[in-house]
Amino acid sequence: MSAVVSPPGTASRLGKRGRSHLADRALATLTTAAAVIILAMLLVIVGDVVIGGAKVISWEFISAAPREGMTAGGVFPAIFGTVALTLLMTIGAVPAGVATAIYLTEYASPRSRVARLMRVCIANLAGVPSIVFGLFGLGFFISTVGRHIDAVAYGGQVTYGKPSLIWASLTLAILTLPVVVVATEEALRAVPREMREASLALGATKLQTILRVVLPQATGGIMTGGILAVSRGAGEVAPIMFTGAAYFLPFLPTHPNDQFMNLGYHAYVLATQSPDVDRTKPLLYGTVLVLLALTFLLNIVAITIRARSRRKARAHG
Amino acid sequence: MAQLAFRIAESGKPTDARSRRLVRRPRIGEALAETAIKAVALLSILAVLLILFFVGKEALPVLTSAEVHQEVTVRALFAPHAEAGYMWQPVSDDPKYNVLPLFLGTLKVTLVALLIAVPLSVAAALYVSEFAGKRSRELIKPAIELLAGVPSVVIGFFALVVLATWVQRALGTEHRLNSIVAGAALAVAVCPIIFSVSEDAFRAVPGSYRAAALALGSTKSQVVLKVVMPAAAPGIAASIVLGFGRAIGETMIVVLATGNAALFDGSFEHSTRTLTATIAQELGEVVVGSAHYHVLFALGALLFLSTLVVNLGAERIVGRMRRNLGGSR
């Protein structure tokens, strides 16, 4: 009669097991929701940039220079500058990163202190704020290395002691070094030990084994690292603000000591220093879309190559 | 050839000039190659030392140079200005260099970012490692990697143009650009790091732990909350620490989304200015060698040291957790 009496069956439905199933389902739902929200962040940002930018993208936008105080025209110099910057950066970062990974996996003993210090340094390099790389590039490459080159080779005339393509590229090369090292190391480790042993047993030297057996097997991973580095470098703005990127240039860079325009920096300039926000907004969207498309394309290519070489490695193992 | 090799092996010593060349020549090449590779590998250590040295070198005059002290003393960086109080206004007739508003700005934005990113990313990592099927895992992991690949200037742009409007409409904030907008945008950049480090931690928990708990009659949620989470707790802590490091060092997002007013107040609805944004906005316009220039480098050195501590700490935590889990497997 009283309200305390519960109808039969409730006990078993809301008993210990029932509550636990409820808890299981709640936890599964909550964690799924979290994953969905993170995916939604990606979709919303990409969706907005694509919708806003697609209207602006045209052949002229890709191939022409900005006009009328950057309220018209295109972004070709910025695309050119970004490509030149990341190409030079790759020439610095990829060989150094691959050599570092080879040393760590093939030569260094597992207990080597130097190798351990290298790993710590690489992990830390990956965590250094990008603006600090900008400060470093200015303090080291421009004010120290560049000034010395000018003093020795150019009689003090400012040639290399100023922001330029080469210094920005080298700064980015250091920033992206860890990306190359980590990807290459993973690829080298995936090469089965038996392959090295077979090669050595056939009389090949260690260097021959590395160059002709290990590295060819690891090309997928090395390419992944290189592409990820390019994608990262193409999107960085803070390290190049003081080391070479220019607000606006009437000409394309032709020499390593020229300044350059850059997609990310151009987007920053349009977003913050435009004389007429409403007129630059479409161009801003277009610039961001080009930058995002470039980095996404590179990332997708890298992820695909890596997935394929991982599958291959698993098939071998 | 085979005979020759046999003879060398037999005697242990090359017997004539030709065979000596065969044996030794590659050795010199080998040694040279190893030395060259090691030299290049040492660049990673050199890079960290060079950053430390050259950022430190330009920061040091803040502590030592009498010339800099005429404009700003170390005390003035932290103590309130006689009239203006806690104010960062380095470009004026009476330059004010109080850095506390900048510290506060960085902390506010970072706090918002972590409050959003930590629960989301840890839960998503739990989903991927404990609940997701193979197909959704193969969708989510590359997608989060793509999210990590979105340039920060793009996230900052989105926050400036779109997110700020949404937040203002939803919360009715006084300033359009503020700590909430910047923190939410920063969360987008921080999520992938926290996710990937936590997911690694969950995966490092041996399957035997889960099997044992299930065999003892635990439900799935009990296994996750009382076995997997505690075992992976150090990894989760490390992921948060790394996320913090990323958040205080991020530049382009905050430069676009905070509004950049160096206000010294606790409100999350007001514009604010972070350490990184200050360097990004002011370094381009300072006179090289001026007090302002050295103070900006000092802020950079401080950021560098903080992230160094954060990274070393996180690495230590992860290393210890792996050893513990490995030992009890």
XYZ file of C-alpha atoms in Angstrom:
646
model
C 0.000 0.000 0.000
C 2.700 2.477 0.902
C 5.015 4.109 -1.603
C 8.046 2.254 -0.291
C 6.841 -1.047 -1.687
C 8.256 -1.420 -5.113
C 6.447 -3.406 -7.777
C 7.859 -6.862 -8.449
C 10.556 -7.029 -11.089
C 12.143 -3.632 -10.382
C 14.702 -5.166 -8.122
C 16.012 -7.455 -10.775
C 15.901 -4.763 -13.450
C 17.654 -2.127 -11.372
C 19.729 -4.585 -9.382
C 23.457 -4.664 -9.409
C 23.722 -6.101 -12.877
C 21.161 -3.723 -14.317
C 22.891 -0.687 -12.919
C 26.228 -1.919 -14.230
C 24.867 -2.381 -17.713
C 23.526 1.130 -17.500
C 26.963 2.331 -16.391
C 28.614 0.439 -19.236
C 26.324 2.015 -21.758
C 26.672 5.483 -20.244
C 30.459 5.296 -20.347
C 30.458 4.039 -23.923
C 28.078 6.816 -24.952
C 30.047 9.537 -23.175
C 33.386 8.521 -24.651
C 31.862 8.149 -28.112
C 30.404 11.623 -27.784
C 33.835 13.008 -26.916
C 35.362 11.425 -30.003
C 32.520 12.759 -32.137
C 32.999 16.288 -30.761
C 36.696 16.241 -31.651
C 35.861 15.040 -35.161
C 33.230 17.771 -35.354
C 35.901 20.412 -34.596
C 37.793 19.252 -37.654
C 34.701 19.168 -39.851
C 33.447 22.579 -38.734
C 36.769 24.324 -39.312
C 37.405 22.652 -42.652
C 33.784 23.109 -43.720
C 33.770 26.813 -42.908
C 37.070 27.452 -44.676
C 36.015 25.479 -47.752
C 32.609 27.168 -48.003
C 34.045 30.625 -47.405
C 37.065 30.128 -49.630
C 35.587 28.272 -52.597
C 33.840 31.416 -53.848
C 37.146 33.233 -54.132
C 39.324 30.540 -55.646
C 39.898 31.159 -59.324
C 42.791 30.888 -61.703
C 43.508 34.561 -61.135
C 43.587 34.081 -57.366
C 46.173 31.316 -57.681
C 48.296 32.954 -60.352
C 48.230 36.702 -59.680
C 49.838 39.006 -57.130
C 47.847 41.036 -54.582
C 46.636 44.416 -55.855
C 45.046 47.573 -54.463
C 46.453 47.376 -50.937
C 45.774 43.609 -50.802
C 42.040 43.979 -51.328
C 42.144 42.429 -54.800
C 44.272 40.130 -56.927
C 45.693 36.805 -55.814
C 48.243 35.046 -53.678
C 50.737 33.678 -56.193
C 53.804 35.264 -54.532
C 52.751 33.747 -51.201
C 52.344 30.289 -52.746
C 55.706 30.645 -54.465
C 57.379 31.794 -51.251
C 55.865 28.948 -49.219
C 57.036 26.360 -51.748
C 60.537 27.837 -51.944
C 60.732 28.029 -48.146
C 59.672 24.426 -47.553
C 61.891 23.107 -50.371
C 64.993 24.715 -48.874
C 63.887 23.564 -45.431
C 63.549 19.967 -46.676
C 67.066 20.008 -48.083
C 68.267 20.812 -44.577
C 65.904 18.756 -42.427
C 65.518 15.455 -44.300
C 69.181 14.402 -44.681
C 69.949 15.470 -41.107
C 66.848 13.755 -39.732
C 67.453 10.525 -41.642
C 71.106 10.414 -40.561
C 70.068 10.983 -36.942
C 67.528 8.166 -37.127
C 70.113 5.849 -38.745
C 72.559 6.611 -35.972
C 69.964 5.973 -33.269
C 68.649 2.689 -34.675
C 71.661 1.178 -36.455
C 74.797 2.386 -34.690
C 74.125 3.539 -31.136
C 74.061 0.841 -28.479
C 70.819 0.729 -26.485
C 72.659 1.833 -23.372
C 74.585 4.640 -25.047
C 74.382 7.854 -23.031
C 74.906 10.029 -26.088
C 72.002 8.353 -27.861
C 69.814 8.850 -24.813
C 70.745 12.523 -24.671
C 69.929 12.799 -28.384
C 66.481 11.351 -27.810
C 65.843 13.762 -24.957
C 66.981 16.674 -27.126
C 64.803 15.607 -30.045
C 61.767 15.241 -27.788
C 62.462 18.674 -26.355
C 63.043 20.245 -29.740
C 59.570 19.031 -30.696
C 58.129 20.817 -27.664
C 59.875 24.185 -28.011
C 57.306 26.911 -28.762
C 57.531 27.984 -32.379
C 57.914 31.646 -31.422
C 61.120 30.694 -29.578
C 62.446 29.328 -32.868
C 61.737 32.759 -34.297
C 63.795 34.396 -31.546
C 66.546 31.862 -32.074
C 66.618 32.409 -35.834
C 66.933 36.142 -35.280
C 69.570 35.860 -32.546
C 71.646 33.108 -34.150
C 71.249 33.003 -37.932
C 70.682 36.695 -38.636
C 72.492 38.565 -35.864
C 75.383 36.134 -35.494
C 75.996 33.957 -38.558
C 74.698 36.481 -41.103
C 76.551 39.434 -39.581
C 79.794 37.443 -39.563
C 79.372 36.467 -43.207
C 78.779 40.118 -44.053
C 81.817 41.253 -42.088
C 84.109 38.662 -43.644
C 82.875 38.370 -47.232
C 80.988 41.571 -47.999
C 83.058 44.187 -46.172
C 80.311 44.879 -43.662
C 77.647 45.583 -46.270
C 74.363 44.035 -45.116
C 73.808 41.012 -47.358
C 73.125 38.048 -45.102
C 72.703 39.882 -41.802
C 69.001 40.503 -42.438
C 65.803 38.447 -42.607
C 65.851 36.231 -45.691
C 64.666 33.007 -47.280
C 67.729 31.019 -46.272
C 67.548 31.911 -42.579
C 63.821 31.250 -42.366
C 64.346 27.870 -44.074
C 67.132 26.857 -41.725
C 65.078 27.920 -38.692
C 62.197 25.768 -39.937
C 64.594 22.904 -40.700
C 65.538 22.732 -37.020
C 61.881 22.978 -36.015
C 60.864 20.079 -38.286
C 63.904 17.882 -37.583
C 62.078 15.853 -34.882
C 59.233 15.068 -37.317
C 61.682 13.488 -39.767
C 63.631 11.650 -37.056
C 60.553 10.105 -35.423
C 59.016 8.893 -38.703
C 62.317 7.520 -40.032
C 63.089 5.749 -36.778
C 59.726 4.023 -36.837
C 60.371 2.859 -40.402
C 63.894 1.625 -39.643
C 62.697 -0.301 -36.609
C 60.050 -2.012 -38.716
C 62.722 -3.584 -40.938
C 63.084 -7.150 -39.628
C 66.380 -7.942 -37.914
C 66.741 -11.093 -40.021
C 67.191 -8.953 -43.133
C 70.182 -7.206 -41.581
C 71.591 -10.508 -40.366
C 71.163 -12.160 -43.754
C 72.927 -9.263 -45.438
C 75.797 -9.305 -42.953
C 76.066 -13.089 -43.209
C 76.453 -12.775 -46.971
C 79.516 -10.634 -46.344
C 78.073 -7.154 -46.738
C 79.547 -4.510 -44.486
C 77.376 -2.601 -42.049
C 77.255 0.461 -44.288
C 76.314 -1.675 -47.303
C 73.607 -3.333 -45.253
C 72.182 0.028 -44.237
C 72.346 1.589 -47.697
C 71.188 -1.391 -49.767
C 68.978 -3.425 -47.436
C 67.616 -1.319 -44.586
C 67.059 2.066 -46.249
C 65.258 0.716 -49.356
C 62.847 -1.066 -47.020
C 62.274 2.130 -45.092
C 61.644 4.538 -47.983
C 57.932 4.696 -47.173
C 58.624 5.870 -43.647
C 61.254 8.352 -44.739
C 58.869 9.834 -47.297
C 56.176 10.039 -44.634
C 58.558 11.963 -42.401
C 59.613 14.311 -45.177
C 56.046 15.057 -46.226
C 54.858 15.601 -42.658
C 57.787 17.955 -42.147
C 56.876 19.917 -45.281
C 53.267 20.111 -44.145
C 54.304 21.345 -40.722
C 56.771 23.825 -42.160
C 54.248 25.146 -44.666
C 51.837 26.005 -41.854
C 54.231 27.647 -39.402
C 54.129 31.422 -39.116
C 55.706 32.403 -35.801
C 59.254 31.214 -36.636
C 59.407 33.089 -39.952
C 57.881 36.395 -38.855
C 61.260 37.859 -37.912
C 63.526 35.644 -39.977
C 62.390 36.320 -43.529
C 58.679 36.586 -44.261
C 57.622 39.879 -45.840
C 54.372 41.770 -45.542
C 54.321 42.528 -49.252
C 56.900 42.174 -52.019
C 56.548 43.451 -55.553
C 58.906 40.728 -56.842
C 59.458 36.995 -56.352
C 62.494 35.884 -54.344
C 65.296 34.763 -56.657
C 68.189 34.547 -54.226
C 68.507 32.838 -50.812
C 69.049 36.221 -49.181
C 65.830 37.717 -50.564
C 62.782 38.061 -48.366
C 59.631 36.196 -49.384
C 55.876 36.153 -48.977
C 54.220 33.202 -47.268
C 50.642 31.895 -47.178
C 50.337 31.663 -43.399
C 51.960 35.027 -42.814
C 49.834 36.550 -45.558
C 46.701 35.245 -43.821
C 47.934 36.750 -40.537
C 48.633 40.100 -42.202
C 45.252 40.160 -43.938
C 43.505 39.239 -40.686
C 45.198 41.825 -38.496
C 46.472 44.734 -40.547
C 43.955 45.202 -43.262
C 42.800 48.771 -43.865
C 39.347 47.502 -44.878
C 38.289 44.287 -43.152
C 35.131 43.651 -45.160
C 36.909 43.978 -48.478
C 39.823 41.715 -47.519
C 37.699 39.022 -45.872
C 37.019 37.042 -49.085
C 40.742 37.127 -49.922
C 41.516 36.050 -46.379
C 39.205 33.055 -46.753
C 40.805 32.203 -50.091
C 44.319 32.389 -48.652
C 43.399 30.198 -45.697
C 41.739 27.671 -48.013
C 44.851 27.423 -50.197
C 47.025 26.944 -47.094
C 44.685 24.373 -45.572
C 44.342 22.471 -48.852
C 48.121 22.359 -49.211
C 48.787 21.056 -45.690
C 45.863 18.612 -45.808
C 46.893 17.151 -49.111
C 50.417 16.592 -47.799
C 49.102 15.065 -44.566
C 46.734 12.705 -46.338
C 49.487 11.556 -48.699
C 51.806 10.980 -45.722
C 49.202 9.071 -43.718
C 48.372 6.878 -46.730
C 52.001 6.045 -47.474
C 52.616 5.218 -43.842
C 49.538 3.011 -43.562
C 50.652 1.103 -46.646
C 54.212 0.582 -45.431
C 52.941 -0.448 -41.979
C 50.720 -3.083 -43.594
C 53.675 -4.288 -45.640
C 55.868 -4.484 -42.540
C 53.206 -6.505 -40.744
C 52.892 -8.877 -43.705
C 56.652 -9.455 -43.570
C 56.815 -9.881 -39.819
C 87.972 -15.071 -54.626
C 86.672 -17.779 -52.372
C 90.167 -19.142 -52.014
C 91.494 -15.745 -51.183
C 88.872 -15.181 -48.551
C 89.633 -18.587 -47.147
C 93.314 -17.769 -46.953
C 92.617 -14.524 -45.126
C 90.308 -16.239 -42.709
C 92.832 -18.997 -42.177
C 95.819 -16.854 -41.398
C 93.878 -14.030 -39.824
C 96.138 -11.623 -41.709
C 96.075 -10.470 -45.310
C 98.989 -11.998 -47.155
C 99.509 -9.643 -50.063
C 98.738 -6.075 -51.052
C 95.640 -6.977 -53.027
C 93.973 -8.859 -50.254
C 94.925 -6.230 -47.715
C 93.094 -3.691 -49.800
C 90.074 -5.965 -49.947
C 89.872 -6.257 -46.231
C 90.868 -2.808 -45.073
C 89.429 -0.457 -47.597
C 85.837 -0.938 -46.631
C 86.765 -0.575 -42.977
C 88.039 2.973 -43.474
C 84.896 3.828 -45.401
C 82.805 2.247 -42.679
C 84.498 4.206 -39.934
C 84.218 7.444 -41.896
C 80.531 6.873 -42.584
C 79.818 6.074 -38.962
C 81.643 9.185 -37.809
C 79.820 11.357 -40.344
C 76.427 9.954 -39.394
C 77.160 10.422 -35.719
C 78.323 13.980 -36.336
C 75.062 14.815 -38.091
C 73.097 13.103 -35.321
C 74.858 15.284 -32.766
C 73.246 18.296 -34.457
C 70.074 17.608 -32.459
C 71.965 18.136 -29.216
C 73.783 21.121 -30.696
C 70.472 22.674 -31.765
C 69.072 22.617 -28.236
C 72.315 24.067 -26.859
C 72.399 26.791 -29.507
C 68.804 27.782 -28.785
C 69.578 27.892 -25.084
C 72.721 29.947 -25.671
C 71.507 32.455 -28.244
C 68.090 33.126 -26.726
C 69.782 33.285 -23.323
C 72.484 35.626 -24.610
C 69.950 38.226 -25.758
C 67.891 37.766 -22.578
C 70.773 38.107 -20.124
C 71.194 41.923 -20.355
C 67.859 42.189 -18.540
C 69.681 40.853 -15.486
C 73.140 42.335 -16.026
C 73.189 45.407 -18.256
C 73.243 48.818 -16.553
C 72.036 50.366 -19.796
C 68.916 48.210 -19.808
C 68.387 48.885 -16.104
C 68.083 52.601 -16.806
C 64.853 51.808 -18.605
C 63.690 48.701 -16.780
C 64.916 46.917 -13.663
C 64.201 43.307 -12.802
C 62.036 44.567 -9.957
C 59.973 46.691 -12.315
C 59.114 43.580 -14.320
C 57.119 42.205 -11.415
C 56.403 45.023 -8.957
C 53.532 47.408 -9.732
C 54.300 50.746 -11.347
C 53.900 53.731 -8.997
C 50.958 55.254 -10.881
C 49.894 52.730 -13.485
C 50.031 49.624 -11.297
C 50.351 46.339 -13.153
C 50.766 47.557 -16.695
C 52.577 46.394 -19.821
C 53.114 49.422 -22.016
C 56.690 49.326 -23.305
C 56.185 51.848 -26.094
C 55.497 55.170 -24.388
C 57.361 58.161 -22.943
C 57.347 56.391 -19.591
C 57.665 52.758 -20.642
C 55.989 50.260 -18.306
C 57.265 46.719 -18.335
C 55.174 44.853 -15.792
C 54.920 41.306 -17.119
C 52.261 40.034 -14.716
C 49.351 40.923 -17.056
C 51.044 38.801 -19.729
C 51.540 35.872 -17.353
C 47.925 36.158 -16.272
C 46.777 36.236 -19.894
C 48.735 33.110 -20.756
C 47.383 31.328 -17.661
C 43.755 32.283 -18.308
C 43.821 31.147 -21.921
C 45.679 27.948 -21.032
C 43.229 27.157 -18.243
C 40.228 27.465 -20.565
C 41.973 25.365 -23.219
C 42.797 22.570 -20.763
C 39.322 22.610 -19.176
C 37.887 21.900 -22.620
C 40.601 19.707 -24.096
C 41.443 17.385 -21.196
C 38.022 15.749 -20.631
C 37.300 15.575 -24.345
C 40.636 14.111 -25.379
C 40.991 11.642 -22.524
C 37.438 10.397 -23.089
C 38.028 10.112 -26.832
C 41.244 8.194 -26.155
C 39.300 5.852 -23.839
C 36.742 5.324 -26.576
C 39.386 4.470 -29.156
C 41.327 2.105 -26.918
C 38.449 0.412 -25.009
C 35.197 0.708 -26.945
C 35.779 1.452 -30.625
C 35.702 -1.228 -33.263
C 38.497 -1.534 -35.765
C 36.733 0.540 -38.402
C 35.873 3.535 -36.267
C 39.382 3.447 -34.819
C 40.811 3.603 -38.317
C 38.613 6.596 -39.000
C 39.235 8.523 -35.792
C 42.986 8.196 -35.451
C 43.901 9.613 -38.874
C 41.212 12.284 -38.454
C 42.777 13.472 -35.218
C 46.144 13.396 -36.919
C 44.680 15.658 -39.600
C 43.386 17.944 -36.872
C 46.930 18.111 -35.513
C 48.055 19.079 -39.012
C 45.763 22.104 -39.267
C 48.127 25.099 -39.159
C 47.608 27.165 -36.030
C 47.103 30.321 -38.098
C 44.074 28.609 -39.652
C 42.606 27.801 -36.230
C 43.315 31.362 -35.132
C 41.612 32.707 -38.246
C 38.558 30.537 -37.579
C 38.402 31.766 -33.981
C 38.692 35.387 -35.079
C 36.115 35.267 -37.845
C 33.600 32.606 -36.775
C 34.038 31.286 -33.237
C 34.184 34.751 -31.658
C 30.775 35.571 -33.125
C 29.286 32.311 -31.860
C 30.672 32.784 -28.368
C 29.479 36.368 -28.168
C 26.009 35.374 -29.325
C 25.842 32.483 -26.842
C 27.381 34.127 -23.774
C 26.882 37.821 -24.499
C 30.489 38.614 -23.654
C 31.520 42.245 -23.409
C 34.607 41.963 -25.620
C 34.282 40.018 -28.840
C 37.788 38.554 -28.520
C 38.538 37.190 -25.056
C 40.041 34.366 -23.002
C 37.095 32.066 -23.676
C 37.313 32.391 -27.464
C 41.101 32.049 -27.477
C 41.008 29.177 -24.976
C 38.408 27.277 -26.983
C 40.452 27.718 -30.161
C 43.581 26.696 -28.324
C 41.769 23.539 -27.184
C 41.521 22.502 -30.840
C 45.309 22.609 -31.073
C 45.847 20.876 -27.733
C 43.345 18.011 -28.167
C 45.461 15.943 -30.607
C 48.458 15.912 -28.230
C 46.481 14.934 -25.146
C 44.580 12.364 -27.192
C 47.620 10.655 -28.665
C 49.643 10.538 -25.433
C 46.659 9.247 -23.380
C 45.775 6.717 -26.037
C 49.346 5.425 -25.937
C 49.043 5.152 -22.157
C 45.775 3.185 -22.353
C 47.268 0.855 -24.930
C 50.317 0.291 -22.725
C 48.064 -1.271 -20.063
C 48.503 -5.025 -20.579
C 45.472 -6.972 -21.820
C 45.968 -9.414 -18.949
C 44.850 -6.687 -16.491
C 41.534 -6.369 -18.304
C 41.146 -10.128 -18.648
C 41.819 -10.669 -14.954
C 39.302 -8.020 -13.914
C 36.649 -9.411 -16.252
C 37.298 -12.936 -14.997
C 36.682 -11.731 -11.447
C 33.238 -10.580 -12.512
C 33.828 -6.886 -13.171
C 31.677 -5.120 -15.711
C 33.195 -3.251 -18.619
C 32.812 0.131 -16.934
C 34.444 -1.182 -13.774
C 37.352 -2.505 -15.806
C 37.781 0.838 -17.527
C 37.352 3.060 -14.482
C 38.996 0.940 -11.786
C 41.700 -0.934 -13.680
C 42.650 0.741 -16.953
C 42.352 4.361 -15.801
C 44.427 3.958 -12.619
C 47.089 1.948 -14.453
C 47.314 4.606 -17.159
C 47.025 7.544 -14.761
C 50.672 8.635 -15.067
C 50.341 8.664 -18.854
C 47.211 10.784 -18.615
C 49.064 13.147 -16.304
C 51.920 13.338 -18.795
C 49.489 14.075 -21.621
C 48.014 16.964 -19.640
C 51.484 18.293 -18.865
C 52.421 18.143 -22.560
C 49.127 19.794 -23.479
C 49.944 22.566 -21.018
C 53.355 22.993 -22.635
C 51.793 23.249 -26.059
C 49.160 25.697 -24.829
C 51.536 28.188 -23.208
C 53.787 28.141 -26.282
C 51.130 28.500 -28.959
C 51.380 31.824 -30.751
C 49.274 32.347 -33.846
C 45.980 31.250 -32.285
C 46.228 33.615 -29.337
C 47.595 36.488 -31.372
C 44.448 36.353 -33.506
C 41.839 35.401 -30.894
C 42.652 37.110 -27.576
C 42.178 40.737 -28.578
C 45.703 41.452 -27.291
C 44.806 43.995 -24.604
C 47.163 43.510 -21.658
C 44.486 43.895 -18.976
C 45.286 42.796 -15.460
C 41.984 41.341 -14.323
C 40.508 37.952 -13.619
C 37.644 38.154 -16.085
C 37.531 35.556 -18.813
C 35.179 37.731 -20.836
C 37.713 40.515 -21.356
C 40.409 40.750 -23.978
C 43.789 39.575 -22.829
C 47.381 39.336 -24.046
C 49.715 36.365 -23.729
C 53.509 36.106 -23.530
C 53.825 34.560 -26.979
C 51.526 37.091 -28.636
C 53.510 39.914 -27.056
C 56.745 38.646 -28.586
C 55.085 38.062 -31.953
C 53.560 41.519 -32.113
C 56.360 43.613 -30.681
C 59.644 42.054 -31.768
C 59.193 43.167 -35.375
C 59.109 46.802 -34.327
C 61.732 47.109 -31.593
C 65.205 48.551 -31.988
C 67.726 45.709 -31.847
C 69.658 45.941 -28.582
C 67.136 48.181 -26.809
C 65.757 47.374 -23.372
C 62.449 46.361 -24.955
C 64.280 43.959 -27.300
C 66.092 42.266 -24.411
C 62.924 42.011 -22.317
C 61.146 40.249 -25.195
C 64.021 37.775 -25.457
C 63.820 37.259 -21.694
C 60.136 36.348 -22.075
C 61.154 33.918 -24.842
C 63.860 32.385 -22.678
C 61.328 31.932 -19.900
C 58.930 30.175 -22.289
C 61.752 27.978 -23.547
C 62.792 26.961 -20.037
C 59.190 26.263 -18.997
C 58.571 23.980 -21.958
C 61.919 22.273 -21.320
C 60.886 21.505 -17.742
C 57.431 20.407 -18.886
C 58.804 18.064 -21.548
C 61.445 16.510 -19.333
C 58.855 16.004 -16.593
C 56.355 14.378 -18.929
C 58.990 12.107 -20.391
C 60.062 10.981 -16.949
C 56.472 10.175 -15.942
C 55.841 8.154 -19.109
C 59.144 6.283 -18.762
C 58.385 5.314 -15.166
C 54.878 4.162 -16.046
C 56.149 1.967 -18.865
C 58.733 0.373 -16.590
C 56.102 -0.279 -13.909
C 53.606 -1.800 -16.316
C 56.299 -3.785 -18.074
C 57.640 -5.137 -14.778
C 54.333 -6.456 -13.533
C 53.196 -8.039 -16.758
